[in-house]
Structure formats: structure tokens, C-alpha cells
Short mmCIF file of C-alpha atoms in Angstrom, two decimals:
data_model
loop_
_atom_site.label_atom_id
_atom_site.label_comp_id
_atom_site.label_asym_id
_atom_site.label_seq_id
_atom_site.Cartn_x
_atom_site.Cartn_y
_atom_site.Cartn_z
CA UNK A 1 -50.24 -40.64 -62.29
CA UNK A 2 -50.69 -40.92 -58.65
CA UNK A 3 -48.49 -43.79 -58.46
CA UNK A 4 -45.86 -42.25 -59.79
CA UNK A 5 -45.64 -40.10 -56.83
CA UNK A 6 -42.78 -40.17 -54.08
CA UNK A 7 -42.95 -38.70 -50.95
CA UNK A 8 -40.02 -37.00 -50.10
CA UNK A 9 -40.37 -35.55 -46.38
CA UNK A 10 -42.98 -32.82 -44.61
CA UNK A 11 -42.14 -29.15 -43.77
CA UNK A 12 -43.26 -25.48 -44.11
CA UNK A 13 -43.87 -24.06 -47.40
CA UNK A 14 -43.55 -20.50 -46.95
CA UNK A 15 -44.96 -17.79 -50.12
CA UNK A 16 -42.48 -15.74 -51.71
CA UNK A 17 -42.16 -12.21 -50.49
CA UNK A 18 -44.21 -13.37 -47.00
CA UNK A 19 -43.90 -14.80 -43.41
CA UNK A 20 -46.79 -16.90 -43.24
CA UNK A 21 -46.32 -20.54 -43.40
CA UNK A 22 -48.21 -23.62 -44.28
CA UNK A 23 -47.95 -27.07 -43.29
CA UNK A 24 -47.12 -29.15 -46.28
CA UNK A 25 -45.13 -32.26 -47.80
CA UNK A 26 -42.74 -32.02 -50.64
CA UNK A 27 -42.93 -35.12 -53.10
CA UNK A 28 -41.22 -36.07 -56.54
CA UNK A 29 -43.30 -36.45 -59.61
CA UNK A 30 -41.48 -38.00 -62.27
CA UNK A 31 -38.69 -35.21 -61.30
CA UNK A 32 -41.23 -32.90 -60.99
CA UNK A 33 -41.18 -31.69 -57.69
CA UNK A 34 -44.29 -30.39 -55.47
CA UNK A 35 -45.10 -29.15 -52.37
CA UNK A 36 -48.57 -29.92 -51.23
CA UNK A 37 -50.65 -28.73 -48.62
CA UNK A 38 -52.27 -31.12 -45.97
CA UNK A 39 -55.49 -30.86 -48.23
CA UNK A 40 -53.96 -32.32 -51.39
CA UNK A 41 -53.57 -29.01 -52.85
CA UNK A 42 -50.93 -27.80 -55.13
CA UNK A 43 -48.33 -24.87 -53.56
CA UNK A 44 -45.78 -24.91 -56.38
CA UNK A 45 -44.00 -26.97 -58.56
CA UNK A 46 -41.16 -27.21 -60.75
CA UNK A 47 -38.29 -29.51 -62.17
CA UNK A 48 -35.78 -30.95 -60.20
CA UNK A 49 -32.87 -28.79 -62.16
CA UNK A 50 -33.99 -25.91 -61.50
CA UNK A 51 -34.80 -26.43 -57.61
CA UNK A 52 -31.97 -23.93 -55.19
CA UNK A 53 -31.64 -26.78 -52.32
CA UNK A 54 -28.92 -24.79 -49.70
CA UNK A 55 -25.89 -27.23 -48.18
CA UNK A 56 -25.94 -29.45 -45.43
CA UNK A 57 -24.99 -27.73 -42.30
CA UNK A 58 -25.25 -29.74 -39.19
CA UNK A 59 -29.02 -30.01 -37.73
CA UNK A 60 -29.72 -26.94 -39.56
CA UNK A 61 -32.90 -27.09 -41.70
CA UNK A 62 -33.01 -26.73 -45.19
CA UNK A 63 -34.64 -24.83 -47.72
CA UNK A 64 -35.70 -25.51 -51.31
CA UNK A 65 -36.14 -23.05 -53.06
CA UNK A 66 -38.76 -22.93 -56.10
CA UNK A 67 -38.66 -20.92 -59.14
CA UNK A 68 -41.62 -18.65 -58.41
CA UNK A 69 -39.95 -17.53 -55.20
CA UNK A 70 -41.45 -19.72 -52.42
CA UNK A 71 -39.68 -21.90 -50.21
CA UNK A 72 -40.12 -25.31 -48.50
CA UNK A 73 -37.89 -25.85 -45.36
CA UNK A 74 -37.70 -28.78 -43.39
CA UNK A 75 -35.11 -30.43 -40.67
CA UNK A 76 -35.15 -34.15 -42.75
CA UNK A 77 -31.89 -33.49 -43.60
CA UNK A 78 -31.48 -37.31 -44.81
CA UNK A 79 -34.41 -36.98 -47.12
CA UNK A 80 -33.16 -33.97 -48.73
CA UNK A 81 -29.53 -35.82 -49.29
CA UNK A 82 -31.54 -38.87 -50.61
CA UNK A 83 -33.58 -36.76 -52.81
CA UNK A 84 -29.87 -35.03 -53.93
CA UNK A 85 -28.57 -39.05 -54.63
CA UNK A 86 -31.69 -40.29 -56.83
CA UNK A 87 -31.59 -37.37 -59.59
CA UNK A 88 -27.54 -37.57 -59.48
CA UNK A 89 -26.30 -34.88 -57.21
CA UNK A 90 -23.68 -37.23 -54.82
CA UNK A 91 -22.12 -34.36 -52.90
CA UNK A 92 -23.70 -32.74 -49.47
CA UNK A 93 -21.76 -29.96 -49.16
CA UNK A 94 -18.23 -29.12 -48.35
CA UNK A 95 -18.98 -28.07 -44.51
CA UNK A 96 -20.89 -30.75 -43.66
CA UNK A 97 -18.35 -33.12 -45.75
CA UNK A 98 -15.79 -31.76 -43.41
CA UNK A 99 -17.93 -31.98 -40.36
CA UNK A 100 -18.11 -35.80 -41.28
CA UNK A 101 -14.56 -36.92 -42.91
CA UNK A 102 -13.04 -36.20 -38.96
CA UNK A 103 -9.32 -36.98 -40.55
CA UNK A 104 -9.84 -33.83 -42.66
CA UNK A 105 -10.92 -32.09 -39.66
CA UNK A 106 -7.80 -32.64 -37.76
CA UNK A 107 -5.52 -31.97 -40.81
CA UNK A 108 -7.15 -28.23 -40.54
CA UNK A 109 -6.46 -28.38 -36.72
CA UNK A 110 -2.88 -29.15 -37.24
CA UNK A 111 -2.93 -26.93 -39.76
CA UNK A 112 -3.65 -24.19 -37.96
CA UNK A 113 -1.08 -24.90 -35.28
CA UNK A 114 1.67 -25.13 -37.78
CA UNK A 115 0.81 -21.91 -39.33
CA UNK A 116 0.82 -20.27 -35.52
CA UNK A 117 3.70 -21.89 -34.81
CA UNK A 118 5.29 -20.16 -37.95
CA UNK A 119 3.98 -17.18 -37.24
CA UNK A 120 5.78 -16.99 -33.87
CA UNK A 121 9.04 -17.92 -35.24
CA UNK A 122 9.29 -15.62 -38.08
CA UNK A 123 6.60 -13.36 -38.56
CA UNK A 124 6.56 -12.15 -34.65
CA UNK A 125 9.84 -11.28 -34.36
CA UNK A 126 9.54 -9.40 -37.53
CA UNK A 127 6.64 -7.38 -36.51
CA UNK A 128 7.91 -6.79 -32.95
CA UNK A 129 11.43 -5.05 -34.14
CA UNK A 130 9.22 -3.14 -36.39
CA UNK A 131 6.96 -2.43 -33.41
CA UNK A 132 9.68 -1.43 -30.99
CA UNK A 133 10.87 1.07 -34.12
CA UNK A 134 8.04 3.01 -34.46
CA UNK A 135 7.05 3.32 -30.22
CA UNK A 136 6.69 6.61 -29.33
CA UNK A 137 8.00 7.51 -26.18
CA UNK A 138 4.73 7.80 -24.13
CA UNK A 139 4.01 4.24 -24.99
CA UNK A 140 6.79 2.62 -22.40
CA UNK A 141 5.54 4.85 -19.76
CA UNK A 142 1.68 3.70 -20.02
CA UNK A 143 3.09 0.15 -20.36
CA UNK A 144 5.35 0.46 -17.38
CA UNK A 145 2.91 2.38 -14.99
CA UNK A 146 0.06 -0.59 -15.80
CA UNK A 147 2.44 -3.59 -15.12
CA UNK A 148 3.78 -2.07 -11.94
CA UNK A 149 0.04 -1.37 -10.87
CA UNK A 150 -0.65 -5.15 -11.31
CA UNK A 151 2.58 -6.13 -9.24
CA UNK A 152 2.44 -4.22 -6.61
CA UNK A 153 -1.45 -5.14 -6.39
CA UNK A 154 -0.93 -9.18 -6.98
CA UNK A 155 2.66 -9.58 -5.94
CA UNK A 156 5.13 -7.14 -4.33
CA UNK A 157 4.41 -5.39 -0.99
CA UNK A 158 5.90 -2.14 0.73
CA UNK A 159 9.38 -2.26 1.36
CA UNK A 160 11.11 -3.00 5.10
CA UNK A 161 14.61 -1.68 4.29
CA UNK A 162 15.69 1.53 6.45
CA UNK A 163 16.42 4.57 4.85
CA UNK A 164 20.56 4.27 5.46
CA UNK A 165 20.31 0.94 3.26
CA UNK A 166 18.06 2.46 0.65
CA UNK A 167 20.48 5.40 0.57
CA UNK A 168 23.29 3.65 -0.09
CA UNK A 169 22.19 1.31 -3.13
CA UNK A 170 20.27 4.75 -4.28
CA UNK A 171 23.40 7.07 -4.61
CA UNK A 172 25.23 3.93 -6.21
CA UNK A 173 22.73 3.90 -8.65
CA UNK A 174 22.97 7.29 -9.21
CA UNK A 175 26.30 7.00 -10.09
CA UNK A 176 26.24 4.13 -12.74
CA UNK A 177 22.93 5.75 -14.18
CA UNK A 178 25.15 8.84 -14.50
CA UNK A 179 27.56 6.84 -17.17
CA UNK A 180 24.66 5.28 -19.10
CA UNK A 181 23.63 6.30 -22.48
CA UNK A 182 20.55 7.81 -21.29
CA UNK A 183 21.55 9.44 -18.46
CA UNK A 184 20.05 9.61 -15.02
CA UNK A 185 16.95 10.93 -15.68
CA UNK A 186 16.11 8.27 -17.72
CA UNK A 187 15.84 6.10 -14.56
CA UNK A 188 14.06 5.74 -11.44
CA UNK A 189 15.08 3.49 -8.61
CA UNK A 190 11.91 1.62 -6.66
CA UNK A 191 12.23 -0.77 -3.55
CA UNK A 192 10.08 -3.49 -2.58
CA UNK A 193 9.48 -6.29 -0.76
CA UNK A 194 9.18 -9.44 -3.46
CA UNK A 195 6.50 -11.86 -1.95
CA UNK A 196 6.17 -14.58 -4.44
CA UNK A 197 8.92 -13.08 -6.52
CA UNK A 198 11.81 -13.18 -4.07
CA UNK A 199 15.36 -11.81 -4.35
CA UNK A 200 14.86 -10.38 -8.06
CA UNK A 201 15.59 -7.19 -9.60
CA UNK A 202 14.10 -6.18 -12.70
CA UNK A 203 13.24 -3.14 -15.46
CA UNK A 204 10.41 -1.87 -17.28
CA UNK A 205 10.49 -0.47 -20.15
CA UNK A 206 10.41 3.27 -19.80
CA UNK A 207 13.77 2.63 -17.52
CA UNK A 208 11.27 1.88 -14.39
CA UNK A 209 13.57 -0.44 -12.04
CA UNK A 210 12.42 -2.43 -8.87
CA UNK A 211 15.04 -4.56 -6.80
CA UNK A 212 13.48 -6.84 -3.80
CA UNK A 213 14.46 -6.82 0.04
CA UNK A 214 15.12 -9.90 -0.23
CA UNK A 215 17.70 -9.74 -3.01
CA UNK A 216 19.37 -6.75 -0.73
CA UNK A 217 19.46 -9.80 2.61
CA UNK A 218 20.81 -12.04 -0.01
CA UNK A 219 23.54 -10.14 -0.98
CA UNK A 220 24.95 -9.67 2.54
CA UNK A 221 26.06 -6.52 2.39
CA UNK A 222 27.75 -6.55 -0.57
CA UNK A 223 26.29 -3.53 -2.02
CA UNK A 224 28.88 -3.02 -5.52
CA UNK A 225 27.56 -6.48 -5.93
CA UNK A 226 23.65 -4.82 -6.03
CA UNK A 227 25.36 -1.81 -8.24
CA UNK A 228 26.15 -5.01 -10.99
CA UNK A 229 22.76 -6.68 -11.04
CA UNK A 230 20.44 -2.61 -11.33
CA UNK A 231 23.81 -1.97 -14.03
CA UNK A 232 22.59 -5.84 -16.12
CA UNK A 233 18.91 -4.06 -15.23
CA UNK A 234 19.98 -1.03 -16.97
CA UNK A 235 21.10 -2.94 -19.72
CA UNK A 236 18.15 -4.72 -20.46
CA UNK A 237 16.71 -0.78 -20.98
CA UNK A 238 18.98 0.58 -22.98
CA UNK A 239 18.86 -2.34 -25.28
CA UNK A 240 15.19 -2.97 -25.04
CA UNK A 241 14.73 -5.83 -24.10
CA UNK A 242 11.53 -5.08 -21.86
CA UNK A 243 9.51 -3.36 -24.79
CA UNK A 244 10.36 -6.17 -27.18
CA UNK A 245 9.48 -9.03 -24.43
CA UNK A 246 5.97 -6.95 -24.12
CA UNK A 247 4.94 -6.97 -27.57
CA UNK A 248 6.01 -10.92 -28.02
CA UNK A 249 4.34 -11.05 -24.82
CA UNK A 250 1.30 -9.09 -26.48
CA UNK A 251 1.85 -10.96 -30.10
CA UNK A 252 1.44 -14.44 -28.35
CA UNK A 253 -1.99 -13.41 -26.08
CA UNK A 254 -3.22 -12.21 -29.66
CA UNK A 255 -2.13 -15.64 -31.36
CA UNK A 256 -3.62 -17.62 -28.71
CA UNK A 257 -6.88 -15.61 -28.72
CA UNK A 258 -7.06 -15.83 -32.80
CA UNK A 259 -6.95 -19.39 -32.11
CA UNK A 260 -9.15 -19.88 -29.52
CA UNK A 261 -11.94 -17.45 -30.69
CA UNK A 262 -13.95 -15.54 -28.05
CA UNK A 263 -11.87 -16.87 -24.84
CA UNK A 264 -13.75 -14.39 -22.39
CA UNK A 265 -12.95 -11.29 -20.60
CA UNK A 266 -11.41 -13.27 -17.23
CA UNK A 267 -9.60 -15.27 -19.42
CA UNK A 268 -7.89 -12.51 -21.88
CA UNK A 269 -7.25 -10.23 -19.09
CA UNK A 270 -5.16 -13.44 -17.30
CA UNK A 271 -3.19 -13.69 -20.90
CA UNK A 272 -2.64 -10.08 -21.43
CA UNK A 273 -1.81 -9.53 -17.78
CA UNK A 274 0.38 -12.68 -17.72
CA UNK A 275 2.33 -11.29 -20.97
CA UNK A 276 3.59 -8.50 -18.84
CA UNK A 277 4.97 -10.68 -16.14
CA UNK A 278 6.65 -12.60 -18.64
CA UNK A 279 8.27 -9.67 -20.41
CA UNK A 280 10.10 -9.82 -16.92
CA UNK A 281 12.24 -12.64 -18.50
CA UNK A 282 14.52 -12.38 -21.09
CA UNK A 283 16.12 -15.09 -23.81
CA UNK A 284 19.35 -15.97 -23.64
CA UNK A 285 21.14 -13.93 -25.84
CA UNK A 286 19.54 -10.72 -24.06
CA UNK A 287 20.63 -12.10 -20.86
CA UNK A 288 24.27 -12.32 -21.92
CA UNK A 289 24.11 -9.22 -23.83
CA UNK A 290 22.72 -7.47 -20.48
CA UNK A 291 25.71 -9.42 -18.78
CA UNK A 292 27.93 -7.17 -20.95
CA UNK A 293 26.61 -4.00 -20.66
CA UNK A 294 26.87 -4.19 -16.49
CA UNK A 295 30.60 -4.96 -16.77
CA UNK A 296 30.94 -1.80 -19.01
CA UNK A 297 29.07 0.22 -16.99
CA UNK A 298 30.62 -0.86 -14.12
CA UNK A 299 34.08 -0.05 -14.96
CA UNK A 300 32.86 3.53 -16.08
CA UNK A 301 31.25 4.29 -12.67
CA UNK A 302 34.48 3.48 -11.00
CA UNK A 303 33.09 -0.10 -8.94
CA UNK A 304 34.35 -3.47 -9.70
CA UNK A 305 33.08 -4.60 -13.37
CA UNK A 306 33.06 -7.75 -12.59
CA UNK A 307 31.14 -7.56 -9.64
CA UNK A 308 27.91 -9.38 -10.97
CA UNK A 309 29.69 -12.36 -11.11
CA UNK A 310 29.47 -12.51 -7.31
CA UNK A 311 25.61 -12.62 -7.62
CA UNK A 312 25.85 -15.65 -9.53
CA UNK A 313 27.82 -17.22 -7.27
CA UNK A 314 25.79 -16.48 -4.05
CA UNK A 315 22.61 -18.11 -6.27
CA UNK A 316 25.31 -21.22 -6.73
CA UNK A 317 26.11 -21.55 -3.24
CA UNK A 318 22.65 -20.08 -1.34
CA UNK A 319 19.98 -21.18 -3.82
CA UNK A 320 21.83 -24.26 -4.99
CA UNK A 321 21.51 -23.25 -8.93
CA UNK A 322 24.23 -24.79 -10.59
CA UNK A 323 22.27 -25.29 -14.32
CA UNK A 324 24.36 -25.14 -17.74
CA UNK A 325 23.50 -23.51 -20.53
CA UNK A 326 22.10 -26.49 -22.70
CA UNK A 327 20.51 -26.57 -26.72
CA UNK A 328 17.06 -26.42 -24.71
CA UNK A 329 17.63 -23.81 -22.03
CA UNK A 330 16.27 -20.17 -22.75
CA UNK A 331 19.12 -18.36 -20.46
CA UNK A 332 22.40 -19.50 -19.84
CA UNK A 333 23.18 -21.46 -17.37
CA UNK A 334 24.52 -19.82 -13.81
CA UNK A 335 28.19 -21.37 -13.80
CA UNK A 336 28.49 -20.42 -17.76
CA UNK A 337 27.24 -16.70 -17.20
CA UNK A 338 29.67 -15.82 -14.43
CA UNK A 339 32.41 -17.46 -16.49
CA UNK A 340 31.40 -15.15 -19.65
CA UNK A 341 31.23 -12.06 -17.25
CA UNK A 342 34.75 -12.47 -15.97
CA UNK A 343 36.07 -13.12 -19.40
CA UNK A 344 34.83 -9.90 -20.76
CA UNK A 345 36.38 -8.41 -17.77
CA UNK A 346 39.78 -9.07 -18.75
CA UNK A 347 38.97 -8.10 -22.15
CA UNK A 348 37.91 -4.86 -21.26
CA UNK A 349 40.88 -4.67 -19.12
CA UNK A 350 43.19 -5.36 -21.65
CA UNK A 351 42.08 -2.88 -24.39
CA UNK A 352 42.84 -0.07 -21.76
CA UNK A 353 45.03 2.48 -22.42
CA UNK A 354 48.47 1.13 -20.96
CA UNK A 355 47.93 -2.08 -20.67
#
């Protein structure tokens, strides 16, 4: 009977197999369910059981599909939940559950940061030592030419030494490079001025090294004390450090991009660009390691192996950095590493022939 008749909510009843669409109004019938056009005519019909009604998704409509293939839709999402709740169907869907229980939301948020977070303290490391492995050796070169293009076009300028100063540290080089592992080929010496970056030296990964005027005025002439830092430089080659502080570099812009989605070209070029000025830093355990290898390398070439220990203390005395190493600190601190460097010294020392 008529008055058995519920109105459910109005929408677009659309034929099976066909675009066109008709105005209509979908009402219950003792749990049969109708669509009807605006006329009072019948479009289809059929039991609530066997009705397809899709999940709650935001504001996005819905459709109910009928057994012959047709389809209502309509954007009364509430209806369509209240229509769910009178034959017995309680549940709305698991997205738009989630997109209402907030809690559960953030539970997947932190989630997701745990998981990254584990990822970058075991996985990463993992996959960079596996990724350093396999690096063929054109790779460090491509790396190395790109991250000096972006310095020197962001950050370092032309050099202002003279050519009798640039001499000097060059055949010095020349001479610890000589008693690497590698040998001198393997490196190239490059001066410039450091802008934002100041007195620094540092080393890409193909064996690429750049050392600052301003780290040459800081050092006051004491040029076996320049020999020690380009020797810790050559170090950080020879060990890798560069290539695996690029791929971590690399590893995190990809973590932070899987989290962030779609993050935009301006953006991802600042993280992948940014990863390669970071791979100019090193942890702690590099550092000292590097540390090592200058006082080794030193006392090959002939020149003072302790001498790097004098850099440290012109950055105690002219740049006031008197930091210890602390549980938190990612290098050691200044007073600490020039203590380590002159122990190793004597140890060196001692296992010589003779003494």
C-alpha cells in the first residue's frame, strides 16, 4: 500500500549500460526498494539484500546499485546511512569510519612516523653500505661535478689567493696525495673563496677537494697545518664518507617525500639539493676516523702528524669553539678531537722501528 511507502532521498537514476539520467527519488517499500521517476513511474526495483550501496567516502555521492544493472546516485549521504541502520547494516565504511574516529587517525599518523623513524635507523644504513658497494665509479664523478655546480653557483666565489700561496699548499698536497692509497691522480686540489661557508675545507666524493681563502688567512701562515686538515679531507675519501653521507642524504629527501606525497618541484629540488650540502658533514665516528687517517698520512709525507691539532686550536682560541663531545653531539667536541689526534701521535710514534 501507499502508506507503506518511505521516502528515502532524491537523485539520478541512471539505465544500465547508458549515460542518460533521470531525475528520480528512491523510497522503501516494505524493504522493497524503488526508484521512481518525478511522474510516479516505476525505474526499478528490488529487495533491500540484494541492493550494491558503495561506502561512505567524504562528500562523495553514492550509488545503489540495482540488480538489473541501473544505478541511483545521490549526495544524501545521511539518508543512505539511515537507510543502511533501519534494515540492520550499522557500519559506514572503514574510510569514512576513520575519517570520523580522529584518535584512530592520529594513531596512523604516528604510525607512520615511527615506521620512518625505523627506517632511518636501521633499514637506511643498511641500504646505503649496500649502495656505496655496488657504485660504479662514474657515479661519484656525476655526483661531485653537480654539487660543486650548485656551490659555486649559491655559495662559493672565485678565489683571491696569489699564485705563490696557491703553489705552496698545491705541491704540499701533492706530496701527501702521493702516500695515499689512491694515489695522486685520484685527487684534485680546488681554491675558493667561502662566502657563507667560511674557513672550511671539504671533499666530494670522487676525491674532488675545495679549501676556502679564508681558512688559508686563518691559518696564518701555517701551511703543514693546511697539509693536516686536505690530509683529514683525504680521509674522508678514501673511507667514503662523502658517498655514504649522499645517499643518507638522498635516502632521507626520499623518506620525507614518501611522507609528504607530491611536495612540488621547488620544494624537492631544495631537499635533494640540500642533501648534498649536508653530505658536507660527517658523524662523529667518521670525523675521528678522518682524524686518524691525517696523522698517518702525515707522518708518511714527511710533515708533522700531528699538525691538525693546531687547527683545532686556532678554532679554540679565534672562533671561540670550545664544545665537548657530549651523548647528544654528532662530532666530537673541539678540545676532545685535538686531544685524540695527539694521542694517536705518540702511538704511531711508538710502534716505529727503534723506538
Amino acid at each position: 500500500m501507499a502508506s507503506d511507502e518511505k521516502p528515502v532521498c532524491r537523485g539520478d537514476w541512471h539505465p544500465r549500460d547508458s549515460s542518460r539520467s533521470i531525475s528520480s527519488r528512491l523510497v522503501d517499500r516494505d524493504g522493497q526498494i524503488l526508484a521512481v521517476a518525478e511522474d510516479g513511474s516505476e525505474l526499478a526495483s528490488t529487495a533491500f539484500s540484494t541492493l550494491g550501496i558503495s561506502a561512505r567516502v567524504g562528500s562523495i555521492p553514492r550509488r545503489v546499485e540495482f540488480t538489473d544493472g541501473s544505478l541511483f546516485e545521490t549526495t544524501d549521504n545521511a539518508a543512505i546511512d539511515n537507510l543502511l541502520r533501519t534494515h540492520g547494516r550499522k557500519r559506514a565504511g572503514l574510510v569514512h569510519g576513520l575519517e570520523r574516529f580522529h584518535p584512530r587517525l592520529l594513531v596512523f599518523v604516528v604510525a607512520v612516523f615511527l615506521l620512518s623513524g625505523l627506517v632511518y635507523r636501521y633499514a637506511l644504513p643498511v641500504l646505503v653500505e649496500v649502495a656505496v658497494a655496488v657504485t660504479p665509479p662514474v657515479v661519484p664523478r656525476l655526483m661531485s661535478v653537480s654539487t660543486l655546480e650548485t656551490l659555486d653557483r649559491t655559495v662559493l666565489g672565485e678565489t683571491k689567493l696569489d699564485d705563490a700561496k696557491r703553489r705552496a699548499i698545491s705541491d704540499g698536497f701533492a706530496r701527501i696525495a702521493l702516500n695515499s692509497t689512491r694515489g695522486p691522480s685520484a685527487y684534485t686540489l680546488n681554491f675558493r673563496e667561502g662566502g657563507a661557508i667560511g674557513p672550511n675545507a671539504f671533499a666530494l666524493p670522487d676525491g674532488t677537494l675545495i679549501i676556502t681563502d679564508e681558512l688559508v688567512d686563518l691559518s696564518d701562515g701555517d701551511t703543514e697545518m693546511l697539509f693536516g686538515v686536505l690530509a683529514h679531507e683525504i680521509g674522508h675519501v678514501e673511507l667514503e664518507h662523502s658517498l655514504r653521507q649522499i645517499y643518507r642524504a638522498a635516502g632521507m629527501a626520499g623518506l620525507i617525500m614518501l611522507i609528504a606525497g607530491d611536495v612540488g618541484d621547488s620544494v624537492e629540488d631544495l631537499l635533494v639539493q640540500g642533501g648534498g650540502l649536508l653530505a658536507l658533514s660527517y658523524s662523529r665516528d667518521a670525523e675521528a676516523a678522518a682524524d686518524r687517517h691525517s696523522v698517518e698520512l702525515m707522518q708518511k709525507a714527511g710533515y708533522d702528524p700531528a699538525a691538525i691539532a693546531r687547527f683545532f686550536e686556532i678554532i679554540e682560541k679565534k672562533l671561540g669553539d670550545t664544545s665537548e663531545t657530549n651523548i647528544l653531539s654528532t662530532h666530537p667536541g673541539t678540545p676532545d678531537r685535538r686531544k685524540a689526534i695527539r694521542e694517536y701521535e705518540v702511538e704511531l710514534r711508538e710502534k716505529q722501528p727503534g723506538n
